[in-house]
mmCIF file of C-alpha atoms and ligand atoms in Angstrom:
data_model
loop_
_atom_site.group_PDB
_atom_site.id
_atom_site.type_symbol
_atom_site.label_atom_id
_atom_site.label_comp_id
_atom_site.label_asym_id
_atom_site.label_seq_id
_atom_site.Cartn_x
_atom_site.Cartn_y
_atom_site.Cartn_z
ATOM 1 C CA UNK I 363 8.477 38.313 -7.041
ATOM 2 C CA UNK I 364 7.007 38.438 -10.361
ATOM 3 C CA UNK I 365 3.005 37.610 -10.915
ATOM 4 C CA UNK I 366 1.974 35.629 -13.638
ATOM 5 C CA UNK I 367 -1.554 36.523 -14.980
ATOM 6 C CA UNK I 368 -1.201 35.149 -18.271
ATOM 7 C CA UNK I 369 0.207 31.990 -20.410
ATOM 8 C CA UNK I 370 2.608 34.601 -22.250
ATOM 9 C CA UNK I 371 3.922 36.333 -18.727
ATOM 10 C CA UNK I 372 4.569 32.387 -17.829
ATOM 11 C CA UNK I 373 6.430 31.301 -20.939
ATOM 12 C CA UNK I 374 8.537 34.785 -20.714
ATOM 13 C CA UNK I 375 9.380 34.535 -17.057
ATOM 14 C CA UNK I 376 10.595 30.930 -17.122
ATOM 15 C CA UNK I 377 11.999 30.961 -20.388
ATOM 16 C CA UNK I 378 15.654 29.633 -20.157
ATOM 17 C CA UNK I 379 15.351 28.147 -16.447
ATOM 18 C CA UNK I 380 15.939 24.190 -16.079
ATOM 19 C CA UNK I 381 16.073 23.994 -12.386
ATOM 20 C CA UNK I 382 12.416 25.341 -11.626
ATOM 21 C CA UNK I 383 10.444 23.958 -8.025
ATOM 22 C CA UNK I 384 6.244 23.911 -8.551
ATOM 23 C CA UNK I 385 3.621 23.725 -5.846
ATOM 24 C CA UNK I 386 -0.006 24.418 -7.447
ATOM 25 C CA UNK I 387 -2.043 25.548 -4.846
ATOM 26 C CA UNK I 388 -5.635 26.540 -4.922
ATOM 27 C CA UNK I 389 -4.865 29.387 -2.388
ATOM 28 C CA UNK I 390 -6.002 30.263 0.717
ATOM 29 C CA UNK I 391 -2.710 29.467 1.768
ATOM 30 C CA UNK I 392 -1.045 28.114 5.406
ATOM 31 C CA UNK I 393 1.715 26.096 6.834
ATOM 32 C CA UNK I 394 0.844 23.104 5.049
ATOM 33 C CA UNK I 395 1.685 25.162 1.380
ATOM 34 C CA UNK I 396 4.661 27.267 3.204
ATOM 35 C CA UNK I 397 6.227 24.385 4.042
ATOM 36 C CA UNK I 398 5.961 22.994 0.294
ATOM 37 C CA UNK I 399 7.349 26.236 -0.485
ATOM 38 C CA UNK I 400 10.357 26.120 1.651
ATOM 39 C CA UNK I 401 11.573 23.360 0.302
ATOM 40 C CA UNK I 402 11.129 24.149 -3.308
ATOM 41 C CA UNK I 403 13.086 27.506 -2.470
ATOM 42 C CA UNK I 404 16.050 25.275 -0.621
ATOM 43 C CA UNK I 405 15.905 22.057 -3.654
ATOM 44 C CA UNK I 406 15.388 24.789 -6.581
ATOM 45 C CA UNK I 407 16.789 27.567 -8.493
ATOM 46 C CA UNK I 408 13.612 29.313 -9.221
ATOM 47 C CA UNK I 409 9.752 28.311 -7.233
ATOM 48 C CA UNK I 410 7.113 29.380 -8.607
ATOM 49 C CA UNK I 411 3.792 28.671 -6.938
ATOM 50 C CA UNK I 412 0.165 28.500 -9.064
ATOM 51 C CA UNK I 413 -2.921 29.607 -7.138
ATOM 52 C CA UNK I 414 -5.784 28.260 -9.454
ATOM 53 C CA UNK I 415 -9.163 27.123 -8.264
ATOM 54 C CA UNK I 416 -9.303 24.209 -10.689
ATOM 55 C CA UNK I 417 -13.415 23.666 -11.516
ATOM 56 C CA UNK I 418 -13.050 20.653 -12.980
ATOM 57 C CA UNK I 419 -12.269 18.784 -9.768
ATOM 58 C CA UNK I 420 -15.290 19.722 -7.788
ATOM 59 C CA UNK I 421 -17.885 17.232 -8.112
ATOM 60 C CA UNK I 422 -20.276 20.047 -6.086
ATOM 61 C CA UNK I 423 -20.767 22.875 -7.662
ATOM 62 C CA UNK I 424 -21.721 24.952 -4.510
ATOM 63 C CA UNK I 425 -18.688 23.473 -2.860
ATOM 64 C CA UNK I 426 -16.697 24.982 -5.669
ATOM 65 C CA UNK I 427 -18.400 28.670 -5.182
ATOM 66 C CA UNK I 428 -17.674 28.337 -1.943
ATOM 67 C CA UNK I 429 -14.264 27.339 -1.547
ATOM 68 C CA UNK I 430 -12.037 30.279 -0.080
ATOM 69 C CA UNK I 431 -10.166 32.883 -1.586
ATOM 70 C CA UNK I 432 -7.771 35.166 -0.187
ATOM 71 C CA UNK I 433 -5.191 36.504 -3.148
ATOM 72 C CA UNK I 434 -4.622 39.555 -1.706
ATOM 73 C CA UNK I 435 -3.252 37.598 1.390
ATOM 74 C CA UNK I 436 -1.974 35.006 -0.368
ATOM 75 C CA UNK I 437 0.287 37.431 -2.648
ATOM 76 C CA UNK I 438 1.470 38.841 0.505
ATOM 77 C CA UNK I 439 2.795 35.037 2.189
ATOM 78 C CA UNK I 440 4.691 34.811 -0.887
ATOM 79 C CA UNK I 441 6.469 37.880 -1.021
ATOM 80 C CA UNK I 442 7.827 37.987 2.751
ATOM 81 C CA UNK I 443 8.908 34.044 1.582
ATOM 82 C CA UNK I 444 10.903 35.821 -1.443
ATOM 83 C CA UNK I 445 8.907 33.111 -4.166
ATOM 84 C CA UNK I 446 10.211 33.834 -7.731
ATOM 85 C CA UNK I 447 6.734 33.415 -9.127
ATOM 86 C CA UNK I 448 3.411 33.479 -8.730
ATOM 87 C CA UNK I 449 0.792 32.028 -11.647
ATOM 88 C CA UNK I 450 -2.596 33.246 -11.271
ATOM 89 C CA UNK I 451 -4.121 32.003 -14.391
ATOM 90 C CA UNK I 452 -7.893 32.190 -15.564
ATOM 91 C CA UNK I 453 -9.666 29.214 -17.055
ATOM 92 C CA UNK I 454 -9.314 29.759 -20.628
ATOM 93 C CA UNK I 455 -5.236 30.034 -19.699
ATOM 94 C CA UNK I 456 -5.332 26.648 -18.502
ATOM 95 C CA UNK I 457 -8.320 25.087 -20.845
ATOM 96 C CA UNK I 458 -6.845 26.147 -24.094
ATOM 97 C CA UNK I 459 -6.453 22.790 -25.597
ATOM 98 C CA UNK I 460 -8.246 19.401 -25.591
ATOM 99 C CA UNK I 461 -6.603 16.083 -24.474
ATOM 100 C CA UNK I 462 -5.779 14.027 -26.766
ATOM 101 C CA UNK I 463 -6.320 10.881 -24.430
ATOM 102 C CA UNK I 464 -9.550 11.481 -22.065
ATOM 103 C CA UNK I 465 -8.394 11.118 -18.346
ATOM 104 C CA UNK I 466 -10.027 7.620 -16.774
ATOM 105 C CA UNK I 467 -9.409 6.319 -13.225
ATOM 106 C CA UNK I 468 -9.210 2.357 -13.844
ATOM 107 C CA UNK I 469 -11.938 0.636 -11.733
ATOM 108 C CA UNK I 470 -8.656 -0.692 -8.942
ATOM 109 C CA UNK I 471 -8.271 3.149 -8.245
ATOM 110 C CA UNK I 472 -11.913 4.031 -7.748
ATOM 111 C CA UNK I 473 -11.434 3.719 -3.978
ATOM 112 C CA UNK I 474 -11.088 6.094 -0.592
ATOM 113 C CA UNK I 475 -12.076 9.704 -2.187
ATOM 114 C CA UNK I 476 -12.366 8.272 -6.029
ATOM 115 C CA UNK I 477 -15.346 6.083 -4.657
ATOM 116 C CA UNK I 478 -16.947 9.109 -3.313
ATOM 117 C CA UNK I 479 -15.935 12.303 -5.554
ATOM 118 C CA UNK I 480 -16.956 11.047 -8.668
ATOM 119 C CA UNK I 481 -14.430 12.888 -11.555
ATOM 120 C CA UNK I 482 -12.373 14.412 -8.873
ATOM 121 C CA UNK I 483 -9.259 12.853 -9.048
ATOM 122 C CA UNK I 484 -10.075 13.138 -13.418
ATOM 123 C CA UNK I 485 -10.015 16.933 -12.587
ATOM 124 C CA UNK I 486 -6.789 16.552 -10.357
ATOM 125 C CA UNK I 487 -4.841 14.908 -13.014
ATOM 126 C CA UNK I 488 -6.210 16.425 -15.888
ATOM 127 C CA UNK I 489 -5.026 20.711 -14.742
ATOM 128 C CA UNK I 490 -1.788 18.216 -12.832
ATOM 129 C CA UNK I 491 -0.572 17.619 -16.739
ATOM 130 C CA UNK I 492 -1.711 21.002 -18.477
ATOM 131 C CA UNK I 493 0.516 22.672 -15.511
ATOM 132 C CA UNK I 494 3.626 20.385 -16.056
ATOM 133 C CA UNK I 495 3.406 20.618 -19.787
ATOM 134 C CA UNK I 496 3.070 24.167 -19.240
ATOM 135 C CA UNK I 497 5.705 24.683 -16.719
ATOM 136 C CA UNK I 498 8.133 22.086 -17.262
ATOM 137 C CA UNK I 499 9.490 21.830 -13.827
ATOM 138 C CA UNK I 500 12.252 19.659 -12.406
ATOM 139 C CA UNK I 501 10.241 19.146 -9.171
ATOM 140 C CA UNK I 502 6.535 19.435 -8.039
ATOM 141 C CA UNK I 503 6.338 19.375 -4.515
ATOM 142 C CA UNK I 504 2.679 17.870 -2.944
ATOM 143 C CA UNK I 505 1.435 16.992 0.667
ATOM 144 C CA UNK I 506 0.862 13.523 2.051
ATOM 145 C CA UNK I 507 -1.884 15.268 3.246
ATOM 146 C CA UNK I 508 -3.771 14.280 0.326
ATOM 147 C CA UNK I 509 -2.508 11.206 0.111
ATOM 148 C CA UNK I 510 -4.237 9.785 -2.543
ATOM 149 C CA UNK I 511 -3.794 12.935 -4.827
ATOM 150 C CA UNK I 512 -0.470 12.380 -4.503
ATOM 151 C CA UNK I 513 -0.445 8.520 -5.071
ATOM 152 C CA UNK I 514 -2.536 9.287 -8.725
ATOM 153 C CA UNK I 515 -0.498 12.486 -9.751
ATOM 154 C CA UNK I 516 2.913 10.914 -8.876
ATOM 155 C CA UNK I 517 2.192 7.991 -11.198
ATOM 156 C CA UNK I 518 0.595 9.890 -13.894
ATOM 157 C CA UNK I 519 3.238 12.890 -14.357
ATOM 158 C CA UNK I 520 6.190 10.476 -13.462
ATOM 159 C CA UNK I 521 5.263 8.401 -16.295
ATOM 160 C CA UNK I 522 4.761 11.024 -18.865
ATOM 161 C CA UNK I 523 7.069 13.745 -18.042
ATOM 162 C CA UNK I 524 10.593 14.381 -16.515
ATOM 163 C CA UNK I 525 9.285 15.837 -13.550
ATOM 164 C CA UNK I 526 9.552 14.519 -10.114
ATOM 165 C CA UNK I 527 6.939 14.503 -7.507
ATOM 166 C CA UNK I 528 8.096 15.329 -4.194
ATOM 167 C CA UNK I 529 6.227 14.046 -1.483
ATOM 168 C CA UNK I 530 6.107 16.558 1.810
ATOM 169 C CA UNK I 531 4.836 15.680 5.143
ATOM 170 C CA UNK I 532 1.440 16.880 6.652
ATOM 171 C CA UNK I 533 1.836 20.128 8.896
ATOM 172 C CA UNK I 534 -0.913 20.054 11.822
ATOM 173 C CA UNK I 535 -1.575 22.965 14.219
ATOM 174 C CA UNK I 536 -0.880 22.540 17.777
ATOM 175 C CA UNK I 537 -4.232 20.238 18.413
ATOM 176 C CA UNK I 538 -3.170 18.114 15.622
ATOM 177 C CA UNK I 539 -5.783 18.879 13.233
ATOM 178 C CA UNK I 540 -4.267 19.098 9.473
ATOM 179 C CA UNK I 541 -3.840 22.181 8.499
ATOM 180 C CA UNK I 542 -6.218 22.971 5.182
ATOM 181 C CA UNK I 543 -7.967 25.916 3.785
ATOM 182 C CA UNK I 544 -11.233 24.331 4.634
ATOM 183 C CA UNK I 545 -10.751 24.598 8.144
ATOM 184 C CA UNK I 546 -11.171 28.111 7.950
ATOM 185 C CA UNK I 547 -15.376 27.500 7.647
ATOM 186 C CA UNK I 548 -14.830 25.988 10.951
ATOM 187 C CA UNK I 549 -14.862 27.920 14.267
ATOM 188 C CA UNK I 550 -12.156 27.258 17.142
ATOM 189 C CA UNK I 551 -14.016 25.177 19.175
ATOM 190 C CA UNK I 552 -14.934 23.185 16.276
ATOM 191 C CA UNK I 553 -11.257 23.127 14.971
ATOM 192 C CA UNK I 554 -10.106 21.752 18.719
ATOM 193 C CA UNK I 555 -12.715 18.572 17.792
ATOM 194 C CA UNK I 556 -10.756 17.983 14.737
ATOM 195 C CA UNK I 557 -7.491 17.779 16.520
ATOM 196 C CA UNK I 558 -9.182 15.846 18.956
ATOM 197 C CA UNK I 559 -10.287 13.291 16.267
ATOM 198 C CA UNK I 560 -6.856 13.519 14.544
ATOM 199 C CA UNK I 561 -5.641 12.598 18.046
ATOM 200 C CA UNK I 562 -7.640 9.951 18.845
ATOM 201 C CA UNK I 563 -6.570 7.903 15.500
ATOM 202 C CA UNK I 564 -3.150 9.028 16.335
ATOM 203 C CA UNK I 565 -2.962 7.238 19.501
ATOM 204 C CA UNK I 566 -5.070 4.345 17.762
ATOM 205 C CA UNK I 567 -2.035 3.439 14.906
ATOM 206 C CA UNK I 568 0.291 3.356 17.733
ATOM 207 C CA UNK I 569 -1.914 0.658 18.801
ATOM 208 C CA UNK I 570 -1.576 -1.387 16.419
ATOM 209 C CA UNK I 571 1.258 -2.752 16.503
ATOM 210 C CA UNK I 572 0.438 -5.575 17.891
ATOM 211 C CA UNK I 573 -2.715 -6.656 15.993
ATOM 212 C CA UNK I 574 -3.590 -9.153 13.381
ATOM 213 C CA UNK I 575 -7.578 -8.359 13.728
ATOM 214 C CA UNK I 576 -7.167 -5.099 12.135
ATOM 215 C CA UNK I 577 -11.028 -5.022 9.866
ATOM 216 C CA UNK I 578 -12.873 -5.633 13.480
ATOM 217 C CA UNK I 579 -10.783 -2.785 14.952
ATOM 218 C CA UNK I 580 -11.209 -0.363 12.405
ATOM 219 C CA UNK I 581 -15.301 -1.177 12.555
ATOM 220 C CA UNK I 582 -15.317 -0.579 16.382
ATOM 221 C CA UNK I 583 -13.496 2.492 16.033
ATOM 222 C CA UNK I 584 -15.379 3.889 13.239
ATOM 223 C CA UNK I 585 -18.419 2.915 15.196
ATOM 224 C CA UNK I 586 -17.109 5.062 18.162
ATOM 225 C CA UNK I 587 -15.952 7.804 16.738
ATOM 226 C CA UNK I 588 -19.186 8.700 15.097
ATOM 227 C CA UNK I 589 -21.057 8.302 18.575
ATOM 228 C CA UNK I 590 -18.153 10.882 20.469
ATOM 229 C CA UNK I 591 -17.943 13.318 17.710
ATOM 230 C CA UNK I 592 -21.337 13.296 15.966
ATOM 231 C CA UNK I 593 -19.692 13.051 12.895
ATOM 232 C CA UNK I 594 -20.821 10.717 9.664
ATOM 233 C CA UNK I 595 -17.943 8.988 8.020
ATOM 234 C CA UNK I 596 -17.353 7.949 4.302
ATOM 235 C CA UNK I 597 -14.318 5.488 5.299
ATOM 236 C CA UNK I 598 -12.419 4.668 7.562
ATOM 237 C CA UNK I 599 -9.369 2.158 5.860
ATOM 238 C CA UNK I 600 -6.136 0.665 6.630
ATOM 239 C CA UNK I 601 -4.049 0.456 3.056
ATOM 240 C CA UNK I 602 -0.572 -0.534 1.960
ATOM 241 C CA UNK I 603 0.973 3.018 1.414
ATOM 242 C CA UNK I 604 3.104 1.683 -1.347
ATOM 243 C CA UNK I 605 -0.245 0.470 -3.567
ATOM 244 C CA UNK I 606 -3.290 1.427 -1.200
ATOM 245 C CA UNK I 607 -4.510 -1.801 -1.806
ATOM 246 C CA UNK I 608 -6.126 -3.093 1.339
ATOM 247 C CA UNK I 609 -3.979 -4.119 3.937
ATOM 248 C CA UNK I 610 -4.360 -5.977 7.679
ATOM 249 C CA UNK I 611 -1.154 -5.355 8.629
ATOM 250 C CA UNK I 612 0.765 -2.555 10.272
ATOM 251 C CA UNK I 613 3.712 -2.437 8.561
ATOM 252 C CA UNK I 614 3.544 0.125 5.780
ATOM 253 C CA UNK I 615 0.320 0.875 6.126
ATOM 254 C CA UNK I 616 -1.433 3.998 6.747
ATOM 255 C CA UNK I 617 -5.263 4.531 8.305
ATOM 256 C CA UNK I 618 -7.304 7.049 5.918
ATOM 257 C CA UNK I 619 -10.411 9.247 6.948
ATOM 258 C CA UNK I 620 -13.037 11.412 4.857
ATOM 259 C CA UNK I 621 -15.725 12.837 7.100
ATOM 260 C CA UNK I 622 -18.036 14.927 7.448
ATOM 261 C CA UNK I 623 -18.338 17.502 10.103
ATOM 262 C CA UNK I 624 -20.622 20.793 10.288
ATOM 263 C CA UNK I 625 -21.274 19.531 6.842
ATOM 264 C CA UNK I 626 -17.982 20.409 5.666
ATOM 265 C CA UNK I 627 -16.070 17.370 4.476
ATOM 266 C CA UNK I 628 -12.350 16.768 5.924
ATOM 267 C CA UNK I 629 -9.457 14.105 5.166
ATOM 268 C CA UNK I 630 -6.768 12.826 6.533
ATOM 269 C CA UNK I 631 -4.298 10.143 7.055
ATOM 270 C CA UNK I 632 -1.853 8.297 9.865
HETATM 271 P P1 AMP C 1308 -4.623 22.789 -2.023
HETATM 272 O O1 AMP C 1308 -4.410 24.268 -2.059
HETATM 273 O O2 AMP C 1308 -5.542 22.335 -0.937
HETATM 274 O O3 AMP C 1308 -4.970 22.216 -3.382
HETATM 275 O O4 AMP C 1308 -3.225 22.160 -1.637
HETATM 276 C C1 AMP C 1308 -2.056 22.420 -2.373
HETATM 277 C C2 AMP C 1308 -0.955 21.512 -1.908
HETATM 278 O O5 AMP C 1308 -0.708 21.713 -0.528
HETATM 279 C C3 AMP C 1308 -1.315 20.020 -2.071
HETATM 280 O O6 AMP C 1308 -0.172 19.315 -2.536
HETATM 281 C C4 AMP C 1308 -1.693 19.604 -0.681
HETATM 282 O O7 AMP C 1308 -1.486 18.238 -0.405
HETATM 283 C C5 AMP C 1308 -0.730 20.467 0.143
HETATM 284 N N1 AMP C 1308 -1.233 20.610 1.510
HETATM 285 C C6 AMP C 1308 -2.466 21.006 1.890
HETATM 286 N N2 AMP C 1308 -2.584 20.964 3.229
HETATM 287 C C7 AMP C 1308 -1.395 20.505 3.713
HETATM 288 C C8 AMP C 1308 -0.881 20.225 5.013
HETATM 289 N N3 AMP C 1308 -1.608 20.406 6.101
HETATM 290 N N4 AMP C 1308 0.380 19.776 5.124
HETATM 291 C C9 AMP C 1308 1.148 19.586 4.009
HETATM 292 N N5 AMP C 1308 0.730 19.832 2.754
HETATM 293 C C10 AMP C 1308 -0.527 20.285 2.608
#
């Protein structure tokens, strides 16, 4: 496994290489990334993975000091899984020229996290295309755990670049809560609520099925879930997984959460 640390180690180590698999990561990494990064090693010749805490996303800036890091760790994961590369850029690596378009959601996709993160998804999309242009890779594979991420990036980089995104499932520990590096500023017993919320909406969407009063149900349950968890919700939606437009009916449509709990905020989707 070769490390990265620079723009010139990147453009040496990939220089002649057509079938390369990407999964930027901002570290911290667990089953959710491994899994991206098993199936970039079985799709693609070479995988490299980026760990880069991108600052332009975080609308907080004490969420951004915050966020976990764990290289040393991290380096290790991706050794034992035989990665071809690792890219640990700094800033200046990444931020070395200006757009020549600024990055602007359209007011239709300021909705779910956009509505609440102001500039995040700007951020997302912004190091997104300065890593593709960089790296030029055949496939990028994301999680449907961020589901809107991958919604904005997908349309973005598909549009401008050769790259494909690859959409990968959401790996949950045993209680069901989605795996993410922010869970590890929760405790265990804490982590067990999570699953049991996770659970709880599971059981919910199978539900559904049958319903044509969707908006009522989605109030109640919001309504109840705040009283049995003690947690304060941002939304709680039903959208068409194709466009995330709003949607009232079951059929492909998926249930989205952001939340707070213990002050830390968590997504996810069903
Ligand atoms: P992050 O390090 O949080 O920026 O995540 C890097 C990539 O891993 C993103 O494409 C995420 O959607 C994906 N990811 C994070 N958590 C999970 C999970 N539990 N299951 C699948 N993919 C995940």
């Amino acid at each position: 496994m070769k490390i990265l640390l620079n723009n010139n180690d990147l453009n040496e180590a990939l220089y002649g290489h057509t079938n390369i698999g990407f999964v930027p990561t901002m570290g911290s990494l667990h089953k959710g990334h491994i899994s991206l990064i098993r199936r970039s090693l079985r799709e693609c010749n070479k995988t490299i993975v980026s760990i880069f805490i991108n600052p332009t996303q975080f609308n907080n800036k004490k969420d951004y000091e915050n966020y976990p890091k764990n290289n040393k760790g991290d380096l290790l994961i991706l050794e034992k899984l035989n990665v071809n590369f690792v890219f640990l850029p700094k800033k200046k690596d990444i931020y070395k020229f200006r757009n020549s378009k600024k990055i602007l959601l359209k007011k239709k996709d300021k909705i779910l996290c956009a509505k609440y993160r102001k500039g995040h998804f700007e951020g997302v999309i912004d190091v997104m295309n300065r890593l593709t242009k960089m790296i030029n890779p055949k496939k990028i594979f994301m999680g449907e755990k961020d589901f809107q991420q991958l919604f904005l990036v997908k349309r973005y980089i598909e549009k401008k670049y050769r790259s494909k995104i690859i959409p990968c499932k959401t790996i949950r520990d045993k209680n069901n809560a989605a795996l993410s590096s922010r869970n590890l500023r929760l405790s265990k017993k804490d982590l067990n609520i999570v699953g049991n919320i996770a659970r709880n909406l599971i059981s919910f969407k199978k539900r559904l099925k049958k319903t044509n009063n969707l908006n009522k149900l989605l109030l109640n349950k919001k309504k109840e879930l705040i009283k049995l968890y003690n947690i304060e919700i941002e939304y709680l939606e039903s959208r068409d997984k194709f466009n995330l437009k709003i949607s009232n009916k079951f059929t492909n449509s998926k249930i989205f959460i952001a939340y707070f709990f213990k002050k830390i905020r968590l997504i996810d989707n069903f």
